[in-house]
CSV table of C-alpha atoms and ligand atoms in Angstrom, one decimal:
chain,number,residue,atom,x,y,z
J,914,MET,CA,-15.6,6.0,54.3
J,915,LYS,CA,-16.4,8.4,51.2
J,916,ASN,CA,-14.5,6.8,48.3
J,917,ALA,CA,-11.4,5.3,50.4
J,918,LEU,CA,-9.9,5.5,46.7
J,919,SER,CA,-8.9,8.8,45.7
J,920,PHE,CA,-6.5,8.9,49.4
J,921,SER,CA,-2.7,7.7,49.2
J,922,LEU,CA,-0.2,7.5,51.4
J,923,ALA,CA,0.6,11.2,50.6
J,924,ASP,CA,-2.4,12.1,52.6
J,925,PHE,CA,-2.4,11.0,55.7
J,926,PHE,CA,1.7,12.8,56.4
J,927,PHE,CA,0.8,15.4,58.6
J,928,ASN,CA,-0.7,13.9,62.0
J,929,ASP,CA,-3.0,15.4,64.5
J,930,SER,CA,-3.9,13.3,66.9
J,931,PRO,CA,-1.7,15.1,70.4
J,932,ASP,CA,-0.1,11.1,71.3
J,933,VAL,CA,2.5,10.7,69.0
J,934,LEU,CA,2.4,6.7,68.8
J,935,SER,CA,-1.5,7.3,67.1
J,936,PRO,CA,-2.1,8.2,63.7
J,937,PRO,CA,-4.1,10.9,62.6
J,938,SER,CA,-8.0,9.3,62.8
J,939,ASP,CA,-8.6,9.5,59.3
J,940,PHE,CA,-5.8,7.6,58.7
J,941,GLU,CA,-7.0,4.4,60.2
J,942,GLU,CA,-10.8,4.6,58.9
J,943,TRP,CA,-9.5,4.7,55.5
J,944,MET,CA,-6.6,2.0,56.5
J,945,ASN,CA,-9.8,-0.4,57.6
J,946,ASP,CA,-11.7,0.7,54.2
J,947,PRO,CA,-12.5,-2.8,52.3
J,948,ARG,CA,-10.9,-1.1,49.6
J,949,THR,CA,-7.8,0.3,51.0
J,950,GLN,CA,-7.2,-3.3,52.3
J,951,GLU,CA,-7.9,-5.0,49.0
J,952,CYS,CA,-4.8,-2.4,47.9
J,953,PHE,CA,-2.6,-2.4,50.3
J,954,GLY,CA,-3.3,-6.3,50.2
J,955,PHE,CA,-0.8,-6.2,47.5
J,956,PHE,CA,1.6,-5.4,50.3
J,957,GLU,CA,4.0,-7.6,51.6
J,958,GLN,CA,2.9,-10.7,50.2
J,959,GLN,CA,5.4,-13.4,51.2
J,960,LEU,CA,7.6,-15.3,49.3
J,961,LEU,CA,7.8,-18.8,50.3
J,962,SER,CA,10.7,-20.1,48.1
J,963,ALA,CA,13.8,-17.8,46.9
J,964,PRO,CA,13.5,-15.0,44.6
J,965,LYS,CA,13.8,-16.9,41.2
J,966,SER,CA,12.0,-16.6,38.0
J,967,SER,CA,9.4,-19.2,39.2
J,968,THR,CA,8.4,-18.9,42.0
J,969,GLU,CA,6.0,-19.4,45.1
J,970,ILE,CA,3.9,-16.9,47.0
J,971,LEU,CA,1.4,-16.7,49.7
J,972,SER,CA,-1.7,-14.7,48.2
J,973,ASN,CA,-2.9,-12.4,50.2
J,974,LEU,CA,-5.5,-12.6,47.5
J,975,GLU,CA,-6.3,-16.0,47.5
J,976,GLY,CA,-4.8,-16.9,51.1
J,977,LYS,CA,-3.2,-19.2,50.3
J,978,PRO,CA,0.0,-21.0,48.4
J,979,LYS,CA,0.3,-19.7,44.9
J,980,LYS,CA,3.3,-20.6,42.2
J,981,VAL,CA,3.8,-17.3,40.6
J,982,ILE,CA,6.0,-16.3,37.0
J,983,ASN,CA,8.6,-13.7,39.1
J,984,LEU,CA,8.7,-10.3,37.8
J,985,THR,CA,9.1,-8.0,41.1
J,986,SER,CA,12.9,-9.3,42.5
J,987,TYR,CA,15.5,-6.9,42.1
J,988,ASN,CA,17.6,-10.3,41.5
J,989,TYR,CA,19.0,-9.7,37.9
J,990,LEU,CA,21.8,-11.9,37.6
J,991,GLY,CA,19.7,-14.7,40.2
J,992,LEU,CA,22.9,-14.0,42.3
J,993,SER,CA,21.2,-14.7,45.4
J,994,PHE,CA,21.0,-17.9,44.7
J,995,HIS,CA,23.6,-18.6,42.6
J,996,PRO,CA,25.6,-21.9,43.9
J,997,GLU,CA,28.5,-21.1,44.3
J,998,VAL,CA,27.4,-17.9,46.6
J,999,ILE,CA,25.5,-20.6,48.8
J,1000,GLN,CA,28.8,-22.6,49.7
J,1001,ALA,CA,30.6,-18.9,50.6
J,1002,ALA,CA,28.7,-17.9,52.1
J,1003,ILE,CA,28.1,-21.1,54.0
J,1004,GLU,CA,31.9,-20.8,54.7
J,1005,GLY,CA,31.6,-17.4,56.2
J,1006,LEU,CA,28.5,-18.8,58.3
J,1007,GLN,CA,31.4,-21.5,60.1
J,1008,LYS,CA,34.3,-19.2,59.3
J,1009,TYR,CA,32.7,-15.9,61.0
J,1010,GLY,CA,29.7,-16.7,62.2
J,1011,LEU,CA,26.3,-14.5,62.3
J,1012,GLY,CA,27.1,-11.6,62.8
J,1013,ALA,CA,30.1,-9.3,62.3
J,1014,SER,CA,29.6,-8.2,66.7
J,1015,GLY,CA,31.6,-4.6,66.3
J,1016,ALA,CA,31.3,-1.0,64.7
J,1017,PRO,CA,34.0,-0.6,61.3
J,1018,LEU,CA,35.7,1.4,63.7
J,1019,LEU,CA,36.2,-1.2,66.5
J,1020,SER,CA,36.1,-4.8,66.5
J,1021,GLY,CA,33.8,-4.8,63.4
J,1022,THR,CA,35.8,-5.0,60.0
J,1023,LEU,CA,36.7,-8.6,59.2
J,1024,ASP,CA,38.7,-8.8,56.7
J,1025,LEU,CA,36.9,-10.3,54.7
J,1026,HIS,CA,35.5,-6.6,54.8
J,1027,ALA,CA,38.1,-5.3,54.2
J,1028,LYS,CA,39.1,-7.2,51.0
J,1029,PHE,CA,36.0,-6.6,49.4
J,1030,ALA,CA,35.5,-3.0,49.3
J,1031,ARG,CA,39.1,-3.2,48.4
J,1032,MET,CA,37.9,-5.3,45.1
J,1033,LEU,CA,35.0,-2.6,44.6
J,1034,ALA,CA,37.2,0.2,45.0
J,1035,ASP,CA,39.1,-1.6,41.9
J,1036,PHE,CA,36.6,-3.4,40.4
J,1037,LYS,CA,35.4,1.3,39.8
J,1038,GLN,CA,38.3,1.9,39.6
J,1039,LYS,CA,38.1,4.4,42.3
J,1040,GLU,CA,40.6,4.5,45.0
J,1041,ASP,CA,39.5,3.5,48.0
J,1042,CYS,CA,35.5,2.4,49.0
J,1043,ILE,CA,33.3,2.2,52.6
J,1044,LEU,CA,31.0,-0.6,53.1
J,1045,PHE,CA,27.5,0.1,54.4
J,1046,SER,CA,25.2,-2.1,55.7
J,1047,SER,CA,22.1,-1.5,53.7
J,1048,GLY,CA,21.9,0.9,50.1
J,1049,LEU,CA,20.4,3.1,52.2
J,1050,ALA,CA,22.3,3.8,54.4
J,1051,GLY,CA,24.7,4.3,51.8
J,1052,ASN,CA,22.9,7.0,50.3
J,1053,LEU,CA,22.3,8.6,53.6
J,1054,GLY,CA,26.3,8.4,55.2
J,1055,ILE,CA,27.4,10.1,52.2
J,1056,MET,CA,25.3,12.8,52.2
J,1057,GLN,CA,25.5,13.6,55.5
J,1058,GLY,CA,29.1,12.8,55.9
J,1059,ILE,CA,30.2,15.8,53.1
J,1060,LEU,CA,27.4,17.9,53.2
J,1061,ARG,CA,27.0,20.4,55.4
J,1062,LYS,CA,24.9,23.6,56.5
J,1063,GLY,CA,25.4,26.1,53.2
J,1064,ASP,CA,26.4,23.5,51.5
J,1065,LEU,CA,24.1,22.6,48.5
J,1066,LEU,CA,22.7,19.3,46.6
J,1067,VAL,CA,20.8,19.8,43.5
J,1068,LEU,CA,19.2,17.0,42.3
J,1069,ASP,CA,17.9,15.0,39.8
J,1070,GLU,CA,14.0,15.7,40.5
J,1071,LYS,CA,13.7,11.3,39.8
J,1072,CYS,CA,16.8,11.0,42.6
J,1073,HIS,CA,15.6,8.1,44.9
J,1074,LYS,CA,14.3,8.8,48.4
J,1075,SER,CA,17.5,7.4,49.9
J,1076,VAL,CA,19.8,10.4,48.4
J,1077,ILE,CA,16.9,13.2,49.1
J,1078,ASP,CA,16.2,12.0,52.8
J,1079,GLY,CA,20.7,11.8,53.2
J,1080,GLY,CA,21.0,15.5,51.5
J,1081,THR,CA,17.8,16.5,54.5
J,1082,LEU,CA,20.2,14.9,57.2
J,1083,SER,CA,22.4,16.9,55.9
J,1084,GLY,CA,20.9,20.5,56.9
J,1085,ALA,CA,23.0,21.5,52.9
J,1086,ARG,CA,19.5,22.8,51.0
J,1087,MET,CA,18.3,21.0,48.3
J,1088,GLN,CA,17.5,22.1,44.8
J,1089,PHE,CA,15.8,19.8,42.4
J,1090,PHE,CA,16.7,20.1,38.4
J,1091,ASP,CA,13.5,18.8,35.8
J,1092,HIS,CA,14.6,15.7,35.7
J,1093,ASN,CA,17.5,15.5,33.0
J,1094,ASP,CA,16.8,18.8,31.9
J,1095,THR,CA,20.6,20.5,31.7
J,1096,GLU,CA,19.1,24.0,31.0
J,1097,HIS,CA,17.6,23.8,34.1
J,1098,LEU,CA,20.6,22.2,36.1
J,1099,ALA,CA,23.2,25.0,34.3
J,1100,GLN,CA,20.6,27.8,35.3
J,1101,ILE,CA,21.2,26.7,39.2
J,1102,LEU,CA,24.1,26.2,39.1
J,1103,ASP,CA,25.1,29.5,37.6
J,1104,LYS,CA,23.1,30.9,40.8
J,1105,ASN,CA,24.8,29.0,42.7
J,1106,LYS,CA,28.9,29.7,41.8
J,1107,ASP,CA,29.6,31.4,45.4
J,1108,LYS,CA,28.4,27.2,47.4
J,1109,ARG,CA,30.0,24.3,47.6
J,1110,ILE,CA,27.8,22.1,45.1
J,1111,LEU,CA,27.2,18.1,44.5
J,1112,VAL,CA,25.3,17.3,41.9
J,1113,ALA,CA,23.5,14.1,42.3
J,1114,VAL,CA,21.8,11.9,39.1
J,1115,ASP,CA,20.6,8.1,39.5
J,1116,GLY,CA,22.5,5.4,36.9
J,1117,VAL,CA,18.8,4.5,36.2
J,1118,TYR,CA,15.9,5.7,37.4
J,1119,SER,CA,14.3,2.8,39.8
J,1120,MET,CA,10.6,3.6,38.7
J,1121,ASP,CA,11.2,5.0,35.1
J,1122,GLY,CA,14.8,2.7,33.4
J,1123,ASP,CA,15.5,5.2,31.8
J,1124,LEU,CA,19.0,6.7,32.1
J,1125,PRO,CA,20.6,10.4,32.7
J,1126,ASN,CA,21.7,12.4,30.5
J,1127,LEU,CA,25.7,11.8,31.6
J,1128,PRO,CA,27.2,13.5,29.0
J,1129,GLU,CA,25.3,16.6,28.9
J,1130,ILE,CA,25.6,17.1,32.7
J,1131,VAL,CA,28.8,16.6,32.6
J,1132,LYS,CA,30.3,18.8,29.9
J,1133,ILE,CA,27.5,21.4,31.9
J,1134,CYS,CA,29.8,20.2,35.5
J,1135,ASP,CA,32.5,20.9,33.4
J,1136,LEU,CA,32.0,24.6,33.3
J,1137,PHE,CA,32.4,24.8,37.1
J,1138,PRO,CA,35.0,23.3,38.3
J,1139,ASP,CA,34.3,22.9,42.5
J,1140,VAL,CA,31.6,21.5,41.4
J,1141,ARG,CA,31.2,17.9,41.7
J,1142,ILE,CA,29.3,14.4,40.1
J,1143,TYR,CA,27.6,11.7,42.7
J,1144,ILE,CA,25.5,9.1,41.2
J,1145,ASP,CA,23.4,6.1,42.6
J,1146,GLU,CA,24.3,3.1,40.3
J,1147,ALA,CA,22.0,0.4,42.1
J,1148,HIS,CA,20.1,-1.1,38.9
J,1149,SER,CA,22.9,-0.2,37.2
J,1150,THR,CA,26.5,-1.8,38.4
J,1151,LEU,CA,27.0,-5.6,36.9
J,1152,ILE,CA,25.0,-4.1,34.4
J,1153,PHE,CA,26.0,-1.1,32.4
J,1154,GLY,CA,29.4,-0.8,30.6
J,1155,ALA,CA,31.6,-3.3,28.4
J,1156,ASN,CA,32.8,-4.3,32.1
J,1157,GLY,CA,30.0,-4.4,34.1
J,1158,ARG,CA,31.4,-0.9,36.3
J,1159,GLY,CA,27.9,1.3,34.9
J,1160,VAL,CA,26.0,3.6,33.3
J,1161,ALA,CA,29.8,6.0,34.3
J,1162,GLU,CA,31.6,3.3,31.8
J,1163,TYR,CA,28.7,3.2,30.0
J,1164,PHE,CA,29.5,6.8,29.2
J,1165,GLY,CA,33.2,7.0,29.3
J,1166,LEU,CA,32.8,9.3,31.7
J,1167,GLU,CA,34.2,7.2,35.3
J,1168,ASP,CA,37.0,10.0,35.4
J,1169,LYS,CA,34.4,12.4,36.0
J,1170,ILE,CA,32.2,11.2,38.6
J,1171,GLY,CA,33.1,12.1,41.9
J,1172,ILE,CA,31.2,9.8,44.1
J,1173,SER,CA,30.1,6.6,43.2
J,1174,PHE,CA,27.4,4.6,45.2
J,1175,GLY,CA,26.3,1.0,44.9
J,1176,THR,CA,24.1,-0.9,46.4
J,1177,LEU,CA,24.7,-4.6,47.0
J,1178,SER,CA,21.0,-6.1,47.2
J,1179,LYS,CA,19.9,-5.9,43.5
J,1180,SER,CA,22.7,-7.0,41.0
J,1181,PHE,CA,24.4,-8.6,44.1
J,1182,GLY,CA,22.2,-10.9,45.3
J,1183,GLY,CA,23.0,-9.6,49.0
J,1184,VAL,CA,22.2,-6.6,50.9
J,1185,GLY,CA,24.3,-4.0,52.1
J,1186,GLY,CA,26.3,-0.3,50.1
J,1187,PHE,CA,29.6,0.8,49.2
J,1188,VAL,CA,31.5,3.9,48.0
J,1189,CYS,CA,34.2,4.6,46.5
J,1190,SER,CA,36.2,7.6,45.6
J,1191,ASN,CA,38.9,9.4,46.2
J,1192,ALA,CA,40.7,7.6,49.3
J,1193,LYS,CA,40.9,10.7,51.2
J,1194,ILE,CA,37.3,11.6,51.4
J,1195,ILE,CA,36.8,8.4,52.2
J,1196,ARG,CA,38.6,8.5,55.2
J,1197,TYR,CA,36.5,11.1,56.1
J,1198,LEU,CA,33.8,9.7,55.4
J,1199,LYS,CA,35.0,7.0,58.1
J,1200,GLY,CA,34.8,9.5,60.5
J,1201,TYR,CA,31.9,11.0,59.7
J,1202,ALA,CA,29.1,9.0,58.5
J,1203,SER,CA,26.6,8.3,61.3
J,1204,SER,CA,25.5,5.2,59.2
J,1205,TYR,CA,29.0,3.9,59.3
J,1206,SER,CA,30.3,4.3,62.6
J,1207,PHE,CA,27.5,3.8,64.5
J,1208,SER,CA,26.1,1.2,63.2
J,1209,CYS,CA,27.0,-2.6,63.0
J,1210,ALA,CA,28.7,-4.5,60.1
J,1211,SER,CA,27.2,-6.8,57.8
J,1212,SER,CA,26.9,-10.1,58.5
J,1213,PRO,CA,30.5,-12.0,57.5
J,1214,PRO,CA,27.7,-15.1,55.8
J,1215,VAL,CA,26.4,-12.9,53.2
J,1216,VAL,CA,30.1,-10.3,52.6
J,1217,ALA,CA,31.6,-13.9,51.8
J,1218,GLY,CA,28.6,-14.5,49.9
J,1219,LEU,CA,29.0,-10.7,48.0
J,1220,ILE,CA,33.0,-11.9,47.2
J,1221,LYS,CA,32.3,-15.3,45.2
J,1222,ALA,CA,29.3,-12.5,43.7
J,1223,LEU,CA,31.7,-9.8,42.7
J,1224,GLU,CA,34.3,-12.3,41.0
J,1225,ILE,CA,31.0,-14.7,39.3
J,1226,ALA,CA,29.7,-11.6,38.0
J,1227,THR,CA,33.2,-10.4,36.2
J,1228,ARG,CA,34.9,-13.2,35.1
J,1229,ASP,CA,33.0,-13.2,31.9
J,1230,SER,CA,29.6,-12.1,30.7
J,1231,THR,CA,27.7,-14.3,30.5
J,1232,LEU,CA,25.3,-14.2,33.0
J,1233,ARG,CA,25.2,-9.8,32.0
J,1234,ASP,CA,24.8,-10.9,28.0
J,1235,LYS,CA,21.8,-13.5,29.5
J,1236,LEU,CA,20.0,-10.3,31.0
J,1237,TRP,CA,20.4,-7.4,28.1
J,1238,GLU,CA,19.0,-10.8,25.7
J,1239,ASN,CA,15.9,-10.9,28.5
J,1240,THR,CA,15.8,-7.4,28.5
J,1241,HIS,CA,16.1,-7.1,24.8
J,1242,TYR,CA,13.0,-9.7,24.1
J,1243,PHE,CA,10.7,-9.1,26.7
J,1244,LYS,CA,10.7,-5.0,25.6
J,1245,LYS,CA,9.9,-6.3,22.3
J,1246,ASN,CA,7.4,-8.4,23.0
J,1247,LEU,CA,5.6,-5.9,25.1
J,1248,GLN,CA,6.2,-2.8,22.1
J,1249,ASP,CA,4.0,-5.2,19.6
J,1250,LEU,CA,1.3,-5.6,22.2
J,1251,LYS,CA,1.6,-1.1,22.3
J,1252,LEU,CA,1.5,-0.5,26.2
J,1253,ASP,CA,3.8,2.7,26.9
J,1254,LEU,CA,7.1,2.0,28.6
J,1255,GLY,CA,8.1,5.8,28.8
J,1256,ASN,CA,11.5,6.2,27.7
J,1257,THR,CA,13.3,2.3,29.7
J,1258,GLU,CA,16.7,1.6,28.1
J,1259,SER,CA,16.9,-1.2,30.8
J,1260,GLN,CA,16.0,-3.8,32.6
J,1261,VAL,CA,13.5,-1.9,34.6
J,1262,ILE,CA,10.6,-1.2,32.3
J,1263,PRO,CA,7.2,0.4,33.1
J,1264,ILE,CA,4.0,-0.3,31.8
J,1265,ILE,CA,1.9,3.3,32.0
J,1266,ILE,CA,-1.5,2.4,33.2
J,1267,GLY,CA,-2.2,6.3,33.6
J,1268,SER,CA,-3.8,8.3,36.3
J,1269,SER,CA,-6.8,5.5,37.3
J,1270,GLY,CA,-5.7,3.3,40.8
J,1271,GLU,CA,-8.7,1.4,40.1
J,1272,LEU,CA,-7.7,0.3,37.2
J,1273,LEU,CA,-4.7,-0.2,38.7
J,1274,PHE,CA,-5.9,-2.5,40.8
J,1275,GLU,CA,-8.4,-4.6,38.8
J,1276,MET,CA,-5.4,-5.2,36.6
J,1277,ALA,CA,-2.9,-6.4,39.4
J,1278,ARG,CA,-5.9,-9.3,40.8
J,1279,ASP,CA,-6.5,-10.1,37.8
J,1280,VAL,CA,-2.3,-10.9,36.4
J,1281,GLN,CA,-1.8,-12.9,40.3
J,1282,LYS,CA,-4.8,-14.5,39.3
J,1283,LYS,CA,-3.3,-15.3,36.6
J,1284,GLY,CA,0.0,-16.3,37.9
J,1285,LEU,CA,1.8,-13.6,37.9
J,1286,PHE,CA,4.1,-11.9,40.4
J,1287,LEU,CA,3.7,-8.3,39.5
J,1288,LEU,CA,2.6,-5.9,41.4
J,1289,PRO,CA,1.2,-1.5,41.4
J,1290,ILE,CA,3.2,1.3,41.8
J,1291,ASP,CA,0.4,3.7,42.5
J,1292,PHE,CA,0.5,7.2,43.3
J,1293,PRO,CA,2.9,8.9,45.4
J,1294,ALA,CA,5.7,6.6,44.4
J,1295,VAL,CA,4.8,7.7,41.3
J,1296,PRO,CA,2.9,10.5,40.0
J,1297,ALA,CA,-1.2,10.5,39.8
J,1298,THR,CA,-1.3,10.7,36.2
J,1299,SER,CA,1.1,7.5,35.0
J,1300,ARG,CA,0.4,4.6,37.8
J,1301,ARG,CA,2.2,1.2,36.8
J,1302,PHE,CA,3.0,-1.5,37.0
J,1303,ARG,CA,7.2,-2.4,36.6
J,1304,ILE,CA,8.7,-5.2,35.7
J,1305,SER,CA,12.6,-6.1,36.3
J,1306,VAL,CA,14.0,-8.5,33.8
J,1307,SER,CA,15.6,-11.1,35.3
J,1308,SER,CA,18.5,-12.6,33.5
J,1309,GLN,CA,17.1,-16.4,34.8
J,1310,LEU,CA,13.6,-16.2,33.0
J,1311,THR,CA,13.4,-18.7,30.3
J,1312,LYS,CA,11.8,-17.7,27.1
J,1313,ASP,CA,8.8,-19.5,28.2
J,1314,GLU,CA,8.4,-17.9,30.8
J,1315,ILE,CA,8.7,-14.5,29.6
J,1316,ASP,CA,6.3,-16.1,26.8
J,1317,LYS,CA,3.2,-16.4,29.2
J,1318,ALA,CA,4.0,-12.9,31.6
J,1319,CYS,CA,3.7,-10.8,27.7
J,1320,ASN,CA,0.1,-13.5,27.1
J,1321,ILE,CA,-0.7,-12.6,31.0
J,1322,ILE,CA,0.0,-9.4,30.5
J,1323,GLU,CA,-2.1,-8.5,27.4
J,1324,ASP,CA,-5.5,-10.4,28.6
J,1325,SER,CA,-5.0,-8.6,31.6
J,1326,ILE,CA,-3.8,-5.0,31.2
J,1327,ALA,CA,-2.9,-4.9,26.8
J,1328,LYS,CA,-7.0,-5.9,26.1
J,1329,ARG,CA,-7.7,-3.4,28.6
J,1330,LEU,CA,-6.3,-0.9,28.2
J,1331,LYS,CA,-7.7,-0.9,24.5
J,1332,LYS,CA,-11.3,-0.4,25.5
J,1333,LYS,CA,-10.7,2.2,27.0
O,974,LIG,C1,17.9,3.8,43.1
O,974,LIG,C2,18.2,3.5,44.7
O,974,LIG,N1,18.9,4.1,45.8
O,974,LIG,C3,18.7,3.7,46.5
O,974,LIG,C4,18.4,2.1,46.9
O,974,LIG,C5,18.5,1.5,48.8
O,974,LIG,O1,19.2,0.4,48.4
O,974,LIG,P1,18.8,-0.7,49.2
O,974,LIG,O2,17.7,-1.2,48.9
O,974,LIG,O3,19.9,-1.7,48.4
O,974,LIG,O4,18.6,0.3,50.6
O,974,LIG,C6,17.5,2.2,46.5
O,974,LIG,C7,16.3,0.6,46.9
O,974,LIG,O5,15.5,0.6,45.9
O,974,LIG,C8,17.2,2.1,45.4
O,974,LIG,O6,16.8,2.3,43.6
């Protein structure tokens, strides 16, 4: 294929094949091109041990196991392998077995699920909570459960794909406002006073690590008495706020949030999603969110482990403090290298490279060769003008690991950017 690297997944969405089980013919050609295969080689590299700060992967580039410093997992607080979490999960497994074996409304709700949902509602200071088997399922469920045709979902343009897909599923109209542009948001709300409206923002934007301008967003929404705010605190729960309740706590605006979403797959170290709000809408959601009512309840050992994870993360601030210490140290070192980190204010730190996909993948090969698990993020996941790497800082990283990582980043990324 001529210049395979000039194409991306954005080019093959529409399918001209008469058979729905055949991808577009040029997609096959693109995927089979050695240059595409080299780029896709970064995906689905297998981890051979827990997602710790130093771990081992089966390197697709080298075709063999490779020890790496891990900057790519969402295990921000290291809770997925915390000894107390593992012990709690083992006990949950022994008592309840592997699966819940039922939908939550029928036989799938165990005392564990009810206890955990109560703990989460109390933690988030909301009346009630509903659990989902994944974060994505939670976002699909909220939007599809509460929005109807004729409603309007107003989203920041950088909201996560699961919120957008939930909006599509709901049949509500969706309108995006420019990232953190509150004037644009105000214009949209002003033009739609006759609609039922939900405004959606992320707590931490997952590709950029920046925060919503919540104080201004709340100020605008307060001008419209029926407009409600939804926040996706996937990357901010257990990390932001004096008690780790998230970005809404950090800004002192929790009472202004109508519905608060979190995932259990990131700082909690497990898997699942949860939504906290007033008790009436949670009860309603249980009847109308298909990803809740038509899907098996989450695995009991996972829930048992998550209960312990929440206890550990909230009994004191040790892990959170360590994460912030590491984040500040890492960020300072990267700033000294004069790298473009966008507007990150969190443990999600992008290193923005620019528009060259070839340069991005050349750097990606080099960092991995030198022992860093740091993946390239390409268009269409991010704009074609700001291809990047994305660091997920963990509380588990040692200073020595951060120093080593920064040396590799300097050699493989910063020096190449200087030459450009
Ligand atoms: C902002 C945001 N919301 C929701 C999700 C979905 O969560 P999960 O991966 O737990 O399904 C993600 C996942 O990366 C995310 O970044």
